Amino acid sequence: DAGVIQSPRHEVTEMGQEVTLRCKPISGHDYLFWYRQTMMRGLELLIYFNNNVPIDDSGMPEDRFSAKMPNASFSTLKIQPSEPRDSAVYFCASSTITEAFFGQGTRLTVV
Amino acid sequence: RKEVEQDPGPFNVPEGATVAFNCTYSNSASQSFFWYRQDCRKEPKLLMSVYSSGNEDGRFTAQLNRASQYISLLIRDSKLSDSATYLCVVNENTDKLIFGTGTRLQVFP
């Protein structure tokens, strides 16, 4: 298995544009997490899914953020419209009960 | 109060030193605990799980104190390659993984 795959690795976009981040979890993992990491706030949990169902989205900053998991092998995190303060590294992770595996992250810069 | 709290550091230690990090958690119902390591501009990776009885993996020892709601990580004989950020992770009973903001360790020659 190639591990958790995220795309794109880097994204630079203009304020107001829509941004879509993608994640392919490890096959067989029941849980999928989206995190955001900044120097100021560290690693923050945005939302997580269990068996494709969103369980807790209390970490999603505001309505501009949305996440979907249409099937067990794919998830998206969308920001519309994007703002400069959304600039961060966004990680997707999938897990078993005992261990979470992270993708390499998407470094988002909103200018 | 934050769900998981860590001293951000940095901890600057010489090679060969012993260094310890603590992490406190707020949810007494938390089920399982981990330490992750994150290198600069990389993704976090599991370092070790933390068991109630404590566990050791080479130079690394992790301990859990449920009564005081903290976990610790001890690194003996520090190496330059140990320089990284160490993230405390708590798995609440809903299987939600909550990360601390990390403690940065810098080992110098």
mmCIF file of C-alpha atoms in Angstrom:
data_model
loop_
_atom_site.group_PDB
_atom_site.id
_atom_site.type_symbol
_atom_site.label_atom_id
_atom_site.label_comp_id
_atom_site.label_asym_id
_atom_site.label_seq_id
_atom_site.Cartn_x
_atom_site.Cartn_y
_atom_site.Cartn_z
ATOM 1 C CA ASP A 1 0.000 0.000 0.000
ATOM 2 C CA ALA A 2 1.331 3.446 -0.910
ATOM 3 C CA GLY A 3 0.111 5.004 2.311
ATOM 4 C CA VAL A 4 -2.175 8.002 2.589
ATOM 5 C CA ILE A 5 -2.031 10.032 -0.592
ATOM 6 C CA GLN A 6 -2.825 13.720 -0.648
ATOM 7 C CA SER A 7 -3.016 16.075 -3.568
ATOM 8 C CA PRO A 8 -1.906 18.595 -4.459
ATOM 9 C CA ARG A 9 1.295 18.825 -2.418
ATOM 10 C CA HIS A 10 1.402 22.588 -2.821
ATOM 11 C CA GLU A 11 -1.321 25.039 -3.723
ATOM 12 C CA VAL A 12 -1.055 28.774 -4.176
ATOM 13 C CA THR A 13 -4.289 30.571 -4.829
ATOM 14 C CA GLU A 14 -5.744 34.021 -4.727
ATOM 15 C CA MET A 15 -8.062 35.177 -2.033
ATOM 16 C CA GLY A 16 -11.668 34.426 -2.910
ATOM 17 C CA GLN A 17 -10.918 31.376 -5.012
ATOM 18 C CA GLU A 18 -12.226 27.912 -4.266
ATOM 19 C CA VAL A 19 -9.675 25.363 -3.112
ATOM 20 C CA THR A 20 -10.180 21.592 -3.068
ATOM 21 C CA LEU A 21 -7.808 19.291 -1.237
ATOM 22 C CA ARG A 22 -7.913 15.563 -1.889
ATOM 23 C CA CYS A 23 -7.089 12.501 0.131
ATOM 24 C CA LYS A 24 -6.907 8.778 -0.545
ATOM 25 C CA PRO A 25 -6.754 6.841 2.723
ATOM 26 C CA ILE A 26 -5.127 3.486 3.308
ATOM 27 C CA SER A 27 -7.389 0.675 2.229
ATOM 28 C CA GLY A 28 -9.203 -0.951 5.127
ATOM 29 C CA HIS A 29 -8.883 1.934 7.552
ATOM 30 C CA ASP A 30 -12.217 2.901 9.069
ATOM 31 C CA TYR A 31 -11.305 6.397 10.188
ATOM 32 C CA LEU A 32 -10.252 9.437 8.222
ATOM 33 C CA PHE A 33 -9.157 12.713 9.774
ATOM 34 C CA TRP A 34 -8.479 16.161 8.378
ATOM 35 C CA TYR A 35 -6.037 18.344 10.311
ATOM 36 C CA ARG A 36 -4.672 21.820 9.793
ATOM 37 C CA GLN A 37 -1.241 22.843 11.066
ATOM 38 C CA THR A 38 0.106 26.343 11.602
ATOM 39 C CA MET A 39 3.005 27.645 13.637
ATOM 40 C CA MET A 40 0.662 29.564 15.916
ATOM 41 C CA ARG A 41 -1.961 26.912 16.600
ATOM 42 C CA GLY A 42 -0.188 23.620 15.997
ATOM 43 C CA LEU A 43 -2.090 20.627 14.678
ATOM 44 C CA GLU A 44 -5.871 21.163 14.829
ATOM 45 C CA LEU A 45 -8.477 18.532 14.097
ATOM 46 C CA LEU A 46 -10.996 19.877 11.595
ATOM 47 C CA ILE A 47 -13.266 16.902 10.999
ATOM 48 C CA TYR A 48 -13.203 13.131 11.077
ATOM 49 C CA PHE A 49 -15.159 10.336 9.442
ATOM 50 C CA ASN A 50 -15.930 6.803 10.489
ATOM 51 C CA ASN A 51 -16.940 4.444 7.685
ATOM 52 C CA ASN A 52 -17.442 7.456 5.386
ATOM 53 C CA VAL A 53 -19.821 9.164 7.809
ATOM 54 C CA PRO A 54 -18.812 12.529 9.342
ATOM 55 C CA ILE A 55 -18.676 12.070 13.103
ATOM 56 C CA ASP A 56 -17.373 15.345 14.438
ATOM 57 C CA ASP A 57 -16.942 18.546 12.461
ATOM 58 C CA SER A 58 -16.710 20.865 15.449
ATOM 59 C CA GLY A 59 -13.201 21.845 14.436
ATOM 60 C CA MET A 60 -14.228 23.214 11.068
ATOM 61 C CA PRO A 61 -13.519 26.934 11.392
ATOM 62 C CA GLU A 62 -16.581 28.252 9.589
ATOM 63 C CA ASP A 63 -19.040 27.666 6.802
ATOM 64 C CA ARG A 64 -16.417 28.331 4.191
ATOM 65 C CA PHE A 65 -14.993 24.897 4.967
ATOM 66 C CA SER A 66 -16.687 21.678 3.925
ATOM 67 C CA ALA A 67 -15.567 18.066 3.742
ATOM 68 C CA LYS A 68 -16.966 15.000 2.049
ATOM 69 C CA MET A 69 -16.189 11.336 1.902
ATOM 70 C CA PRO A 70 -18.258 9.858 -0.927
ATOM 71 C CA ASN A 71 -16.642 6.429 -0.590
ATOM 72 C CA ALA A 72 -14.073 4.550 1.448
ATOM 73 C CA SER A 73 -11.199 5.502 -0.832
ATOM 74 C CA PHE A 74 -11.631 9.226 -1.280
ATOM 75 C CA SER A 75 -12.219 12.411 0.693
ATOM 76 C CA THR A 76 -12.145 16.104 -0.108
ATOM 77 C CA LEU A 77 -11.763 19.248 1.935
ATOM 78 C CA LYS A 78 -13.073 22.354 0.220
ATOM 79 C CA ILE A 79 -12.574 25.991 1.129
ATOM 80 C CA GLN A 80 -14.836 28.485 -0.618
ATOM 81 C CA PRO A 81 -14.030 31.347 -0.672
ATOM 82 C CA SER A 82 -10.447 31.078 0.510
ATOM 83 C CA GLU A 83 -8.810 33.748 2.677
ATOM 84 C CA PRO A 84 -5.165 34.494 3.527
ATOM 85 C CA ARG A 85 -5.683 33.228 7.093
ATOM 86 C CA ASP A 86 -6.440 29.780 5.657
ATOM 87 C CA SER A 87 -2.784 29.455 4.707
ATOM 88 C CA ALA A 88 -1.482 26.356 6.467
ATOM 89 C CA VAL A 89 -0.466 22.760 5.927
ATOM 90 C CA TYR A 90 -3.487 20.491 5.705
ATOM 91 C CA PHE A 91 -2.974 16.858 6.654
ATOM 92 C CA CYS A 92 -5.196 13.922 6.015
ATOM 93 C CA ALA A 93 -4.770 10.829 8.179
ATOM 94 C CA SER A 94 -6.389 7.433 8.185
ATOM 95 C CA SER A 95 -6.314 5.084 11.093
ATOM 96 C CA THR A 96 -6.951 1.777 12.672
ATOM 97 C CA ILE A 97 -7.718 1.614 16.373
ATOM 98 C CA THR A 98 -4.059 1.639 17.258
ATOM 99 C CA GLU A 99 -2.294 3.946 14.840
ATOM 100 C CA ALA A 100 -2.925 6.901 12.561
ATOM 101 C CA PHE A 101 -0.981 7.319 9.333
ATOM 102 C CA PHE A 102 -0.596 10.731 7.806
ATOM 103 C CA GLY A 103 -0.321 11.857 4.250
ATOM 104 C CA GLN A 104 2.490 14.209 3.333
ATOM 105 C CA GLY A 105 0.181 17.180 3.567
ATOM 106 C CA THR A 106 -0.932 19.971 1.272
ATOM 107 C CA ARG A 107 0.809 23.276 1.820
ATOM 108 C CA LEU A 108 -1.793 25.933 1.032
ATOM 109 C CA THR A 109 -0.902 29.562 0.486
ATOM 110 C CA VAL A 110 -3.669 32.062 -0.090
ATOM 111 C CA VAL A 111 -2.443 35.420 -1.344
ATOM 112 C CA ARG B 1 -8.543 24.478 29.168
ATOM 113 C CA LYS B 2 -7.066 22.786 26.100
ATOM 114 C CA GLU B 3 -7.822 19.102 25.660
ATOM 115 C CA VAL B 4 -4.138 18.219 25.355
ATOM 116 C CA GLU B 5 -1.394 20.526 26.582
ATOM 117 C CA GLN B 6 2.331 20.433 26.073
ATOM 118 C CA ASP B 7 5.217 22.747 26.791
ATOM 119 C CA PRO B 8 6.192 23.997 23.313
ATOM 120 C CA GLY B 9 9.886 24.248 24.242
ATOM 121 C CA PRO B 10 12.303 24.394 22.592
ATOM 122 C CA PHE B 11 14.349 22.052 24.700
ATOM 123 C CA ASN B 12 17.987 22.511 23.754
ATOM 124 C CA VAL B 13 20.128 19.651 25.046
ATOM 125 C CA PRO B 14 23.640 18.348 24.326
ATOM 126 C CA GLU B 15 24.231 14.955 22.778
ATOM 127 C CA GLY B 16 24.123 12.247 25.400
ATOM 128 C CA ALA B 17 21.744 14.105 27.696
ATOM 129 C CA THR B 18 18.513 12.740 29.102
ATOM 130 C CA VAL B 19 15.424 14.808 28.427
ATOM 131 C CA ALA B 20 11.803 14.390 29.472
ATOM 132 C CA PHE B 21 8.563 15.840 28.158
ATOM 133 C CA ASN B 22 5.207 15.883 29.862
ATOM 134 C CA CYS B 23 1.754 16.234 28.433
ATOM 135 C CA THR B 24 -1.528 16.751 30.272
ATOM 136 C CA TYR B 25 -4.995 15.869 29.027
ATOM 137 C CA SER B 26 -8.366 17.081 30.220
ATOM 138 C CA ASN B 27 -10.737 14.233 29.387
ATOM 139 C CA SER B 28 -10.573 11.619 32.117
ATOM 140 C CA ALA B 29 -12.429 9.176 29.860
ATOM 141 C CA SER B 30 -9.575 9.110 27.348
ATOM 142 C CA GLN B 31 -8.777 5.595 26.331
ATOM 143 C CA SER B 32 -5.404 5.479 24.684
ATOM 144 C CA PHE B 33 -2.326 7.592 24.328
ATOM 145 C CA PHE B 34 0.541 7.982 21.912
ATOM 146 C CA TRP B 35 3.656 9.932 21.164
ATOM 147 C CA TYR B 36 4.217 11.021 17.581
ATOM 148 C CA ARG B 37 7.327 12.534 16.115
ATOM 149 C CA GLN B 38 7.282 15.231 13.448
ATOM 150 C CA ASP B 39 10.360 16.313 11.558
ATOM 151 C CA CYS B 40 10.541 19.758 9.999
ATOM 152 C CA ARG B 41 8.178 20.069 7.023
ATOM 153 C CA LYS B 42 7.180 16.414 7.263
ATOM 154 C CA GLU B 43 4.105 14.561 8.428
ATOM 155 C CA PRO B 44 3.768 13.233 11.995
ATOM 156 C CA LYS B 45 4.679 9.581 12.496
ATOM 157 C CA LEU B 46 3.957 7.247 15.373
ATOM 158 C CA LEU B 47 6.852 7.009 17.802
ATOM 159 C CA MET B 48 5.269 4.803 20.438
ATOM 160 C CA SER B 49 2.059 3.960 22.177
ATOM 161 C CA VAL B 50 1.727 4.620 25.892
ATOM 162 C CA TYR B 51 0.446 1.801 28.067
ATOM 163 C CA SER B 52 -0.806 1.970 31.631
ATOM 164 C CA SER B 53 2.130 -0.068 32.808
ATOM 165 C CA GLY B 54 4.602 2.129 30.973
ATOM 166 C CA ASN B 55 6.667 0.964 28.070
ATOM 167 C CA GLU B 56 10.181 1.214 26.797
ATOM 168 C CA ASP B 57 11.630 1.105 23.307
ATOM 169 C CA GLY B 58 15.384 1.398 23.276
ATOM 170 C CA ARG B 59 16.305 4.860 24.527
ATOM 171 C CA PHE B 60 12.670 5.929 24.755
ATOM 172 C CA THR B 61 10.386 5.385 27.741
ATOM 173 C CA ALA B 62 6.744 6.421 27.891
ATOM 174 C CA GLN B 63 4.611 6.517 31.016
ATOM 175 C CA LEU B 64 0.989 7.219 31.819
ATOM 176 C CA ASN B 65 -0.402 8.623 35.041
ATOM 177 C CA ARG B 66 -4.188 8.386 34.889
ATOM 178 C CA ALA B 67 -4.746 9.856 38.333
ATOM 179 C CA SER B 68 -2.979 13.071 37.407
ATOM 180 C CA GLN B 69 -3.951 12.842 33.739
ATOM 181 C CA TYR B 70 -0.551 13.171 32.206
ATOM 182 C CA ILE B 71 1.780 11.175 30.023
ATOM 183 C CA SER B 72 5.510 11.507 29.729
ATOM 184 C CA LEU B 73 8.280 10.698 27.283
ATOM 185 C CA LEU B 74 11.857 10.184 28.413
ATOM 186 C CA ILE B 75 14.725 10.107 25.933
ATOM 187 C CA ARG B 76 18.069 8.830 27.174
ATOM 188 C CA ASP B 77 21.443 9.365 25.534
ATOM 189 C CA SER B 78 20.082 11.956 23.112
ATOM 190 C CA LYS B 79 21.306 11.836 19.525
ATOM 191 C CA LEU B 80 21.452 14.643 16.996
ATOM 192 C CA SER B 81 18.869 12.704 14.998
ATOM 193 C CA ASP B 82 16.386 12.999 17.869
ATOM 194 C CA SER B 83 15.922 16.683 17.002
ATOM 195 C CA ALA B 84 12.258 17.003 16.061
ATOM 196 C CA THR B 85 8.880 17.992 17.447
ATOM 197 C CA TYR B 86 7.238 15.450 19.718
ATOM 198 C CA LEU B 87 3.453 15.389 19.699
ATOM 199 C CA CYS B 88 1.358 13.977 22.486
ATOM 200 C CA VAL B 89 -1.813 12.307 21.208
ATOM 201 C CA VAL B 90 -4.914 11.291 23.124
ATOM 202 C CA ASN B 91 -7.614 9.047 21.766
ATOM 203 C CA GLU B 92 -10.910 9.901 23.406
ATOM 204 C CA ASN B 93 -13.606 7.323 23.810
ATOM 205 C CA THR B 94 -15.155 8.463 20.571
ATOM 206 C CA ASP B 95 -11.987 7.478 18.718
ATOM 207 C CA LYS B 96 -11.179 11.085 18.071
ATOM 208 C CA LEU B 97 -7.429 11.642 17.954
ATOM 209 C CA ILE B 98 -6.494 14.894 19.661
ATOM 210 C CA PHE B 99 -2.976 16.193 19.208
ATOM 211 C CA GLY B 100 -1.041 18.477 21.479
ATOM 212 C CA THR B 101 0.767 21.359 19.818
ATOM 213 C CA GLY B 102 4.075 19.567 20.240
ATOM 214 C CA THR B 103 7.328 20.034 22.091
ATOM 215 C CA ARG B 104 10.339 20.963 20.033
ATOM 216 C CA LEU B 105 13.623 19.237 20.848
ATOM 217 C CA GLN B 106 16.975 20.418 19.546
ATOM 218 C CA VAL B 107 20.003 18.255 20.294
ATOM 219 C CA PHE B 108 23.349 19.973 19.765
ATOM 220 C CA PRO B 109 26.851 18.489 19.424
#
